[in-house]
CSV table of C-alpha atoms in Angstrom, one decimal:
chain,number,residue,atom,x,y,z
A,5,MET,CA,-0.6,4.2,-3.9
A,6,LYS,CA,-0.4,4.1,-0.5
A,7,PHE,CA,-0.1,6.9,2.2
A,8,ARG,CA,0.7,6.3,5.5
A,9,ILE,CA,0.8,8.2,8.8
A,10,SER,CA,4.2,10.3,8.3
A,11,LYS,CA,5.6,10.4,11.8
A,12,LEU,CA,9.8,8.9,11.4
A,13,PHE,CA,11.5,6.5,13.7
A,14,PHE,CA,14.9,5.6,13.1
A,15,LEU,CA,15.7,2.5,14.9
A,16,PRO,CA,18.9,2.5,15.7
A,17,ILE,CA,20.3,5.8,16.6
A,18,CYS,CA,22.6,5.4,14.4
A,19,ALA,CA,20.3,5.6,11.9
A,20,ILE,CA,20.2,9.4,12.2
A,21,PHE,CA,23.1,10.1,11.2
A,22,PHE,CA,22.8,7.6,8.2
A,23,LEU,CA,21.9,9.9,5.3
A,24,PHE,CA,25.0,12.3,6.2
A,25,SER,CA,27.3,9.8,6.7
A,26,SER,CA,28.1,6.1,5.9
A,27,GLY,CA,29.6,3.2,7.7
A,28,CYS,CA,27.9,3.6,10.9
A,29,GLY,CA,27.5,-0.2,11.4
A,30,ASN,CA,30.9,-0.4,11.1
A,31,ALA,CA,31.6,2.4,13.7
A,32,ALA,CA,29.8,0.9,15.7
A,33,GLY,CA,31.5,-2.4,15.9
A,34,ASN,CA,28.9,-4.4,14.4
A,35,GLU,CA,30.5,-8.1,13.0
A,36,ASN,CA,27.4,-9.1,11.3
A,37,GLY,CA,26.9,-6.2,9.4
A,38,GLU,CA,24.0,-4.4,8.9
A,39,VAL,CA,21.0,-4.1,6.8
A,40,VAL,CA,19.5,-0.7,5.1
A,41,VAL,CA,16.0,-1.3,5.2
A,42,TYR,CA,13.3,1.8,3.6
A,43,ASN,CA,9.9,1.3,4.0
A,44,TRP,CA,6.2,3.3,4.3
A,45,GLY,CA,6.1,5.6,7.1
A,46,GLU,CA,4.8,3.3,10.4
A,47,TYR,CA,4.4,-0.1,8.2
A,48,LEU,CA,6.6,-2.5,10.1
A,49,ASP,CA,6.2,-2.8,14.2
A,50,PRO,CA,9.6,-2.2,15.7
A,51,GLU,CA,9.7,-4.7,17.8
A,52,ALA,CA,10.4,-6.8,14.9
A,53,ILE,CA,13.0,-5.0,14.3
A,54,SER,CA,14.9,-5.1,17.6
A,55,LEU,CA,14.0,-8.9,17.4
A,56,PHE,CA,15.5,-9.1,14.1
A,57,GLU,CA,18.5,-7.3,15.4
A,58,GLU,CA,18.9,-9.8,19.0
A,59,GLU,CA,18.7,-12.6,16.5
A,60,THR,CA,21.1,-12.0,14.6
A,61,GLY,CA,23.7,-9.3,14.7
A,62,ILE,CA,22.5,-7.9,11.9
A,63,GLN,CA,22.2,-4.0,12.9
A,64,VAL,CA,18.8,-2.5,11.3
A,65,ILE,CA,19.3,0.9,9.3
A,66,TYR,CA,15.7,1.9,9.0
A,67,ASP,CA,14.6,4.8,6.7
A,68,GLU,CA,11.0,5.6,5.7
A,69,PHE,CA,8.6,7.6,2.8
A,70,GLU,CA,5.3,8.4,2.2
A,71,THR,CA,4.8,7.9,-1.4
A,72,ASN,CA,6.3,6.0,-4.2
A,73,GLU,CA,6.6,8.7,-6.2
A,74,ILE,CA,9.6,10.1,-3.5
A,75,MET,CA,11.2,6.9,-3.1
A,76,PHE,CA,11.8,6.0,-6.5
A,77,PRO,CA,14.0,9.0,-7.5
A,78,LYS,CA,16.1,9.0,-4.2
A,79,VAL,CA,16.3,5.4,-5.4
A,80,GLU,CA,17.0,6.1,-8.8
A,81,ALA,CA,20.0,8.5,-8.4
A,82,GLY,CA,21.5,5.9,-5.7
A,83,ALA,CA,23.6,8.2,-3.6
A,84,THR,CA,22.2,6.5,-0.4
A,85,GLN,CA,22.5,2.7,-1.3
A,86,TYR,CA,19.4,1.0,0.6
A,87,ASP,CA,19.2,-3.0,0.6
A,88,VAL,CA,15.6,-3.6,1.4
A,89,ILE,CA,12.8,-1.6,-0.3
A,90,CYS,CA,8.9,-1.7,0.4
A,91,PRO,CA,7.5,0.2,-2.8
A,92,SER,CA,3.4,-1.0,-4.2
A,93,ASP,CA,3.1,-3.1,-7.5
A,94,TYR,CA,3.3,-0.9,-10.4
A,95,MET,CA,6.1,0.7,-8.9
A,96,ILE,CA,7.8,-2.1,-8.5
A,97,GLN,CA,6.9,-3.0,-12.3
A,98,LYS,CA,9.0,0.0,-13.3
A,99,MET,CA,11.8,-0.4,-11.2
A,100,ILE,CA,11.9,-4.1,-12.5
A,101,GLU,CA,12.0,-2.4,-15.7
A,102,ASN,CA,15.0,0.8,-14.9
A,103,ASP,CA,16.9,-2.5,-13.3
A,104,LEU,CA,17.0,-0.9,-10.2
A,105,LEU,CA,16.2,-4.5,-8.8
A,106,ALA,CA,18.4,-7.6,-8.0
A,107,GLU,CA,17.1,-11.2,-8.5
A,108,LEU,CA,16.6,-12.2,-4.9
A,109,ASN,CA,17.4,-15.6,-4.0
A,110,PHE,CA,15.2,-17.9,-2.5
A,111,ASP,CA,17.2,-20.3,-0.7
A,112,ASN,CA,17.9,-17.4,1.6
A,113,ILE,CA,14.0,-16.9,2.3
A,114,PRO,CA,12.4,-20.7,2.4
A,115,ASN,CA,9.9,-18.7,4.4
A,116,ALA,CA,8.5,-16.8,1.8
A,117,LYS,CA,7.5,-20.0,-0.2
A,118,ALA,CA,6.6,-22.2,3.1
A,119,ASN,CA,4.2,-19.4,4.1
A,120,ILE,CA,2.7,-16.8,1.2
A,121,GLY,CA,-0.7,-17.3,0.1
A,122,THR,CA,-0.9,-18.7,-3.6
A,123,GLN,CA,-3.2,-16.3,-5.1
A,124,TYR,CA,-1.1,-14.0,-4.0
A,125,TRP,CA,1.6,-14.9,-5.7
A,126,ASP,CA,-0.5,-15.2,-9.0
A,127,ARG,CA,-1.4,-11.5,-8.3
A,128,SER,CA,1.9,-10.8,-8.0
A,129,GLU,CA,3.2,-12.2,-11.3
A,130,GLU,CA,0.7,-9.1,-13.0
A,131,PHE,CA,3.7,-6.5,-12.1
A,132,ASP,CA,6.6,-8.9,-11.2
A,133,PRO,CA,6.2,-11.9,-14.2
A,134,ASP,CA,7.4,-15.2,-12.3
A,135,ASN,CA,7.7,-13.4,-9.6
A,136,LYS,CA,12.0,-13.1,-9.6
A,137,TYR,CA,11.9,-9.6,-8.0
A,138,SER,CA,9.5,-9.6,-4.4
A,139,VAL,CA,7.8,-11.1,-1.8
A,140,PRO,CA,4.6,-9.6,-1.2
A,141,TYR,CA,4.9,-7.6,2.1
A,142,CYS,CA,0.9,-6.4,2.8
A,143,TRP,CA,-1.9,-6.5,0.2
A,144,GLY,CA,-5.3,-5.0,0.6
A,145,THR,CA,-8.0,-2.9,-1.2
A,146,VAL,CA,-9.5,0.1,-1.9
A,147,GLY,CA,-13.3,0.6,-1.4
A,148,ILE,CA,-16.0,3.0,-0.1
A,149,LEU,CA,-15.8,3.7,3.5
A,150,TYR,CA,-19.0,4.8,5.1
A,151,ASN,CA,-21.2,5.9,8.6
A,152,LYS,CA,-24.7,3.8,9.1
A,153,THR,CA,-26.2,6.4,10.4
A,154,MET,CA,-25.7,9.6,8.0
A,155,VAL,CA,-26.1,7.4,4.9
A,156,ASP,CA,-30.1,6.4,3.9
A,157,GLU,CA,-29.3,3.1,2.8
A,158,PRO,CA,-26.7,0.6,2.0
A,159,ILE,CA,-24.1,1.4,0.1
A,160,ASP,CA,-22.7,-1.2,-3.1
A,161,SER,CA,-21.2,1.7,-5.8
A,162,TRP,CA,-19.2,4.4,-7.0
A,163,THR,CA,-21.8,6.2,-7.9
A,164,VAL,CA,-23.0,7.3,-4.4
A,165,LEU,CA,-19.7,9.5,-4.2
A,166,TRP,CA,-21.7,11.3,-7.1
A,167,ASP,CA,-25.2,11.7,-5.2
A,168,GLU,CA,-26.1,15.4,-4.7
A,169,LYS,CA,-27.7,14.4,-1.0
A,170,TYR,CA,-24.2,14.0,0.4
A,171,GLN,CA,-23.2,17.6,-1.0
A,172,ASP,CA,-20.1,18.3,1.4
A,173,ASN,CA,-20.4,15.4,3.6
A,174,ILE,CA,-17.5,13.1,0.3
A,175,LEU,CA,-13.8,12.6,1.5
A,176,MET,CA,-11.7,11.8,-2.2
A,177,GLN,CA,-8.6,10.3,-2.0
A,178,ASP,CA,-5.5,13.5,-3.4
A,179,SER,CA,-4.1,10.9,-5.6
A,180,VAL,CA,-4.3,11.3,-9.3
A,181,ARG,CA,-3.9,6.9,-10.1
A,182,ASP,CA,-6.4,6.6,-6.9
A,183,ALA,CA,-9.4,9.6,-8.0
A,184,PHE,CA,-8.9,8.0,-11.6
A,185,MET,CA,-9.7,4.7,-10.4
A,186,VAL,CA,-12.8,5.6,-8.9
A,187,GLY,CA,-13.6,7.5,-12.3
A,188,LEU,CA,-12.6,5.2,-14.8
A,189,LYS,CA,-14.5,1.9,-12.4
A,190,LEU,CA,-17.8,4.1,-12.1
A,191,ASN,CA,-18.1,4.7,-16.3
A,192,GLY,CA,-17.2,1.0,-16.9
A,193,TYR,CA,-13.3,1.2,-17.7
A,194,SER,CA,-10.0,-0.9,-16.8
A,195,MET,CA,-8.0,1.4,-14.2
A,196,ASN,CA,-4.9,0.8,-16.0
A,197,SER,CA,-6.1,2.6,-19.1
A,198,THR,CA,-4.3,4.4,-21.4
A,199,ASP,CA,-7.4,5.3,-23.5
A,200,ALA,CA,-7.6,9.2,-23.8
A,201,GLY,CA,-11.3,9.2,-24.8
A,202,GLU,CA,-11.8,6.8,-21.3
A,203,LEU,CA,-9.8,8.9,-19.5
A,204,GLU,CA,-11.5,12.2,-21.0
A,205,THR,CA,-14.5,10.5,-19.9
A,206,ALA,CA,-13.2,10.1,-16.1
A,207,LYS,CA,-11.8,13.3,-15.5
A,208,ASN,CA,-15.0,14.8,-16.6
A,209,SER,CA,-17.0,11.9,-14.3
A,210,LEU,CA,-14.8,13.9,-11.3
A,211,ILE,CA,-15.0,17.4,-13.0
A,212,GLN,CA,-18.8,17.1,-12.5
A,213,GLN,CA,-18.2,15.4,-8.8
A,214,LYS,CA,-16.0,18.3,-7.3
A,215,PRO,CA,-18.8,20.4,-6.2
A,216,LEU,CA,-20.1,17.8,-3.9
A,217,VAL,CA,-16.4,16.9,-1.9
A,218,GLN,CA,-15.4,17.9,1.3
A,219,ALA,CA,-12.1,17.4,0.9
A,220,TYR,CA,-9.9,15.6,-0.9
A,221,VAL,CA,-7.4,13.9,1.7
A,222,VAL,CA,-4.5,11.4,2.3
A,223,ASP,CA,-4.2,10.2,6.0
A,224,GLN,CA,-7.4,13.0,7.0
A,225,VAL,CA,-9.9,10.6,5.7
A,226,ARG,CA,-9.5,7.8,8.6
A,227,ASP,CA,-9.2,10.9,11.4
A,228,LYS,CA,-12.5,12.5,9.7
A,229,MET,CA,-14.7,9.2,9.5
A,230,ILE,CA,-13.5,8.5,13.2
A,231,GLY,CA,-15.1,11.9,14.4
A,232,ASN,CA,-18.1,11.8,12.1
A,233,GLU,CA,-16.8,14.6,9.8
A,234,ALA,CA,-17.9,12.9,6.9
A,235,ALA,CA,-20.5,10.5,6.0
A,236,ILE,CA,-18.8,8.6,3.3
A,237,GLY,CA,-14.9,8.2,1.9
A,238,VAL,CA,-13.1,6.7,-0.6
A,239,ILE,CA,-9.9,4.3,2.1
A,240,TYR,CA,-7.5,1.6,1.9
A,241,SER,CA,-9.3,-1.3,3.4
A,242,GLY,CA,-6.3,-1.3,6.1
A,243,GLU,CA,-7.6,1.8,7.4
A,244,ALA,CA,-11.1,1.0,7.8
A,245,ILE,CA,-9.8,-1.7,9.9
A,246,TYR,CA,-8.6,0.6,12.2
A,247,THR,CA,-11.6,3.1,12.0
A,248,GLN,CA,-14.1,0.2,12.6
A,249,ARG,CA,-12.1,0.0,16.1
A,250,GLU,CA,-12.2,3.5,17.0
A,251,ASN,CA,-16.2,4.3,15.6
A,252,PRO,CA,-18.5,1.1,15.0
A,253,ASP,CA,-21.0,2.9,13.5
A,254,LEU,CA,-18.7,3.0,9.9
A,255,GLU,CA,-19.1,0.2,7.2
A,256,TYR,CA,-16.6,-0.7,4.3
A,257,VAL,CA,-17.5,-1.7,0.8
A,258,ILE,CA,-15.8,-3.4,-2.1
A,259,PRO,CA,-18.2,-1.0,-5.2
A,260,LYS,CA,-19.8,-3.9,-7.4
A,261,GLU,CA,-18.0,-1.6,-10.4
A,262,GLY,CA,-14.9,-3.4,-9.4
A,263,THR,CA,-12.1,-1.4,-7.5
A,264,ASN,CA,-7.6,-1.7,-6.6
A,265,VAL,CA,-6.3,-4.8,-5.3
A,266,TRP,CA,-3.0,-4.0,-4.1
A,267,ILE,CA,0.0,-5.4,-3.1
A,268,ASP,CA,3.1,-3.7,-1.8
A,269,SER,CA,6.5,-6.5,-1.5
A,270,TRP,CA,10.0,-6.4,0.2
A,271,VAL,CA,11.7,-5.6,-2.8
A,272,ILE,CA,16.2,-5.8,-3.0
A,273,ALA,CA,17.8,-2.8,-4.3
A,274,LYS,CA,20.5,-3.3,-7.5
A,275,ASN,CA,23.1,-1.9,-6.0
A,276,ALA,CA,22.0,-3.4,-2.6
A,277,PRO,CA,25.5,-3.6,-0.4
A,278,ASN,CA,24.2,-6.0,1.9
A,279,LYS,CA,22.1,-8.3,0.1
A,280,GLU,CA,22.3,-11.4,1.9
A,281,ASN,CA,21.4,-9.5,5.1
A,282,GLY,CA,18.7,-8.1,3.2
A,283,GLU,CA,17.5,-11.4,2.3
A,284,LYS,CA,17.9,-12.5,5.6
A,285,PHE,CA,15.6,-9.6,6.8
A,286,ILE,CA,12.8,-10.5,4.5
A,287,ASP,CA,13.3,-14.4,5.7
A,288,PHE,CA,12.5,-13.3,9.0
A,289,MET,CA,9.3,-10.8,8.2
A,290,CYS,CA,7.6,-13.9,6.0
A,291,ARG,CA,7.5,-15.8,9.6
A,292,PRO,CA,4.6,-16.7,10.8
A,293,GLU,CA,4.5,-15.0,14.1
A,294,ILE,CA,6.6,-12.2,12.7
A,295,ALA,CA,3.8,-11.5,9.8
A,296,LEU,CA,0.9,-11.4,12.6
A,297,MET,CA,3.1,-8.7,14.9
A,298,ASN,CA,3.2,-6.4,11.7
A,299,PHE,CA,-0.5,-7.5,10.7
A,300,GLU,CA,-1.6,-6.9,14.2
A,301,TYR,CA,0.4,-3.5,14.5
A,302,ILE,CA,-0.9,-1.9,11.1
A,303,THR,CA,-4.0,-3.5,10.3
A,304,TYR,CA,-3.1,-3.8,6.8
A,305,SER,CA,-3.3,-7.4,5.7
A,306,THR,CA,-1.0,-10.0,5.4
A,307,PRO,CA,-0.6,-12.0,2.6
A,308,ASN,CA,0.6,-15.0,5.1
A,309,ASP,CA,-1.6,-17.7,4.8
A,310,ALA,CA,0.6,-19.3,8.4
A,311,ALA,CA,0.9,-15.6,10.2
A,312,ARG,CA,-3.6,-15.6,9.5
A,313,ASP,CA,-4.2,-18.8,10.9
A,314,LEU,CA,-2.5,-17.9,14.2
A,315,ILE,CA,-5.2,-14.9,14.6
A,316,GLU,CA,-7.2,-16.0,17.6
A,317,ASP,CA,-10.0,-13.6,17.0
A,318,ASP,CA,-12.1,-15.4,14.3
A,319,ASP,CA,-13.7,-12.0,13.3
A,320,ILE,CA,-10.2,-10.3,12.6
A,321,ARG,CA,-8.9,-13.7,11.3
A,322,ASN,CA,-12.4,-14.0,9.1
A,323,SER,CA,-12.9,-10.3,9.1
A,324,PRO,CA,-14.3,-10.1,4.7
A,325,ILE,CA,-12.5,-6.5,4.8
A,326,ALA,CA,-9.1,-7.2,6.1
A,327,PHE,CA,-10.0,-11.2,4.2
A,328,PRO,CA,-12.4,-10.6,1.4
A,329,ASP,CA,-12.8,-14.2,-1.2
A,330,LEU,CA,-11.8,-12.3,-4.4
A,331,ASN,CA,-14.2,-14.3,-5.9
A,332,GLN,CA,-17.2,-12.7,-5.4
A,333,PHE,CA,-16.2,-9.6,-6.7
A,334,GLN,CA,-15.9,-8.8,-10.2
A,335,ASN,CA,-13.1,-6.5,-12.3
A,336,LEU,CA,-10.9,-6.4,-10.3
A,337,GLU,CA,-7.4,-5.4,-11.0
A,338,THR,CA,-3.8,-4.3,-10.2
A,339,PHE,CA,-2.0,-0.8,-10.9
A,340,GLN,CA,0.2,-1.0,-13.7
A,341,TYR,CA,2.9,0.7,-14.6
A,342,LEU,CA,1.9,2.8,-17.6
A,343,GLY,CA,5.3,4.6,-19.0
A,344,GLU,CA,6.3,8.3,-18.6
A,345,GLU,CA,3.9,9.4,-21.2
A,346,ALA,CA,0.5,7.8,-20.3
A,347,ASP,CA,2.1,10.1,-16.4
A,348,GLN,CA,2.3,13.0,-18.3
A,349,MET,CA,-0.8,12.1,-19.4
A,350,TYR,CA,-2.8,12.0,-15.9
A,351,ASN,CA,-1.3,14.2,-14.2
A,352,SER,CA,-2.3,16.8,-16.6
A,353,LEU,CA,-6.1,15.4,-16.4
A,354,TRP,CA,-5.5,15.4,-12.9
A,355,LYS,CA,-4.1,19.4,-12.7
A,356,GLU,CA,-7.4,19.9,-14.5
A,357,VAL,CA,-9.8,18.0,-12.2
A,358,LYS,CA,-8.1,20.1,-9.2
A,359,SER,CA,-7.8,23.5,-10.7
A,360,GLU,CA,-12.3,23.7,-11.6
């Protein structure tokens, strides 16, 4: 459940009118058709789109969303017919269960099987059994970012987020599943728990922590940590890579109690009007040089092993933040879709936390 910077860009200009009118690509006289892509904000290098259009003659109509929860009802309603979408793990599971996705023809996506690492396909099966519907695009972890000049000791546990000496210097994610992941892991539970007692314990821990929290934030955790406005923050690993470039006093750690290993993947909508063009787009994004281009642009880790081999900087290619050895850590999980009843329970408990 990740959040990106929400600056919108639409490529080409025709996309501006996409929400109001269909058939724009045909009006432009594009012989090879179009592909309509729905992705997170600033989650793909615009140059990659230009290269795809130049090579294939397929026009890319590009739209962006801020959260999985904004994306889902728009796709479900079907008023806008998207071809390629980039949801997160648990949302892919929900979309499969709601019959919103088309099975992929991997004969049209040879770069996926050739270049995506086995460990990422294995983890994808947790939300897409047999990997029929999705191709991993980016992945990462959720951990703690801390300022070495503002913290007394090395950090290795979620418990530091409850340390009173850091009162008003702690940043938490303003996201129900991410916040409860921290509370559940702190208490030794699965972050996919639907046990009412376990969730109540996690809720109480978050309420206990609340007086210590400076702010519940989304994108702002990155800027606040870079600007030395807080000592500790919960952050996505891709954002942590960027923050360290801007502020060398920042350190990222995966807590010993475990955390979320997330995957965002390309999928094709069930009602996609341009399925083959969508598969061509996914295949293009799985090329090593294109995957590398996107990694360098967004700083979120690529599951494309061939792209990683192309990284010239040894420190980046072997970065424990960008490419951690997951075998070194305990209790790593991927978010699962827990059903409407569980969603309502989580949301109700989160309201209790926020209202205290």
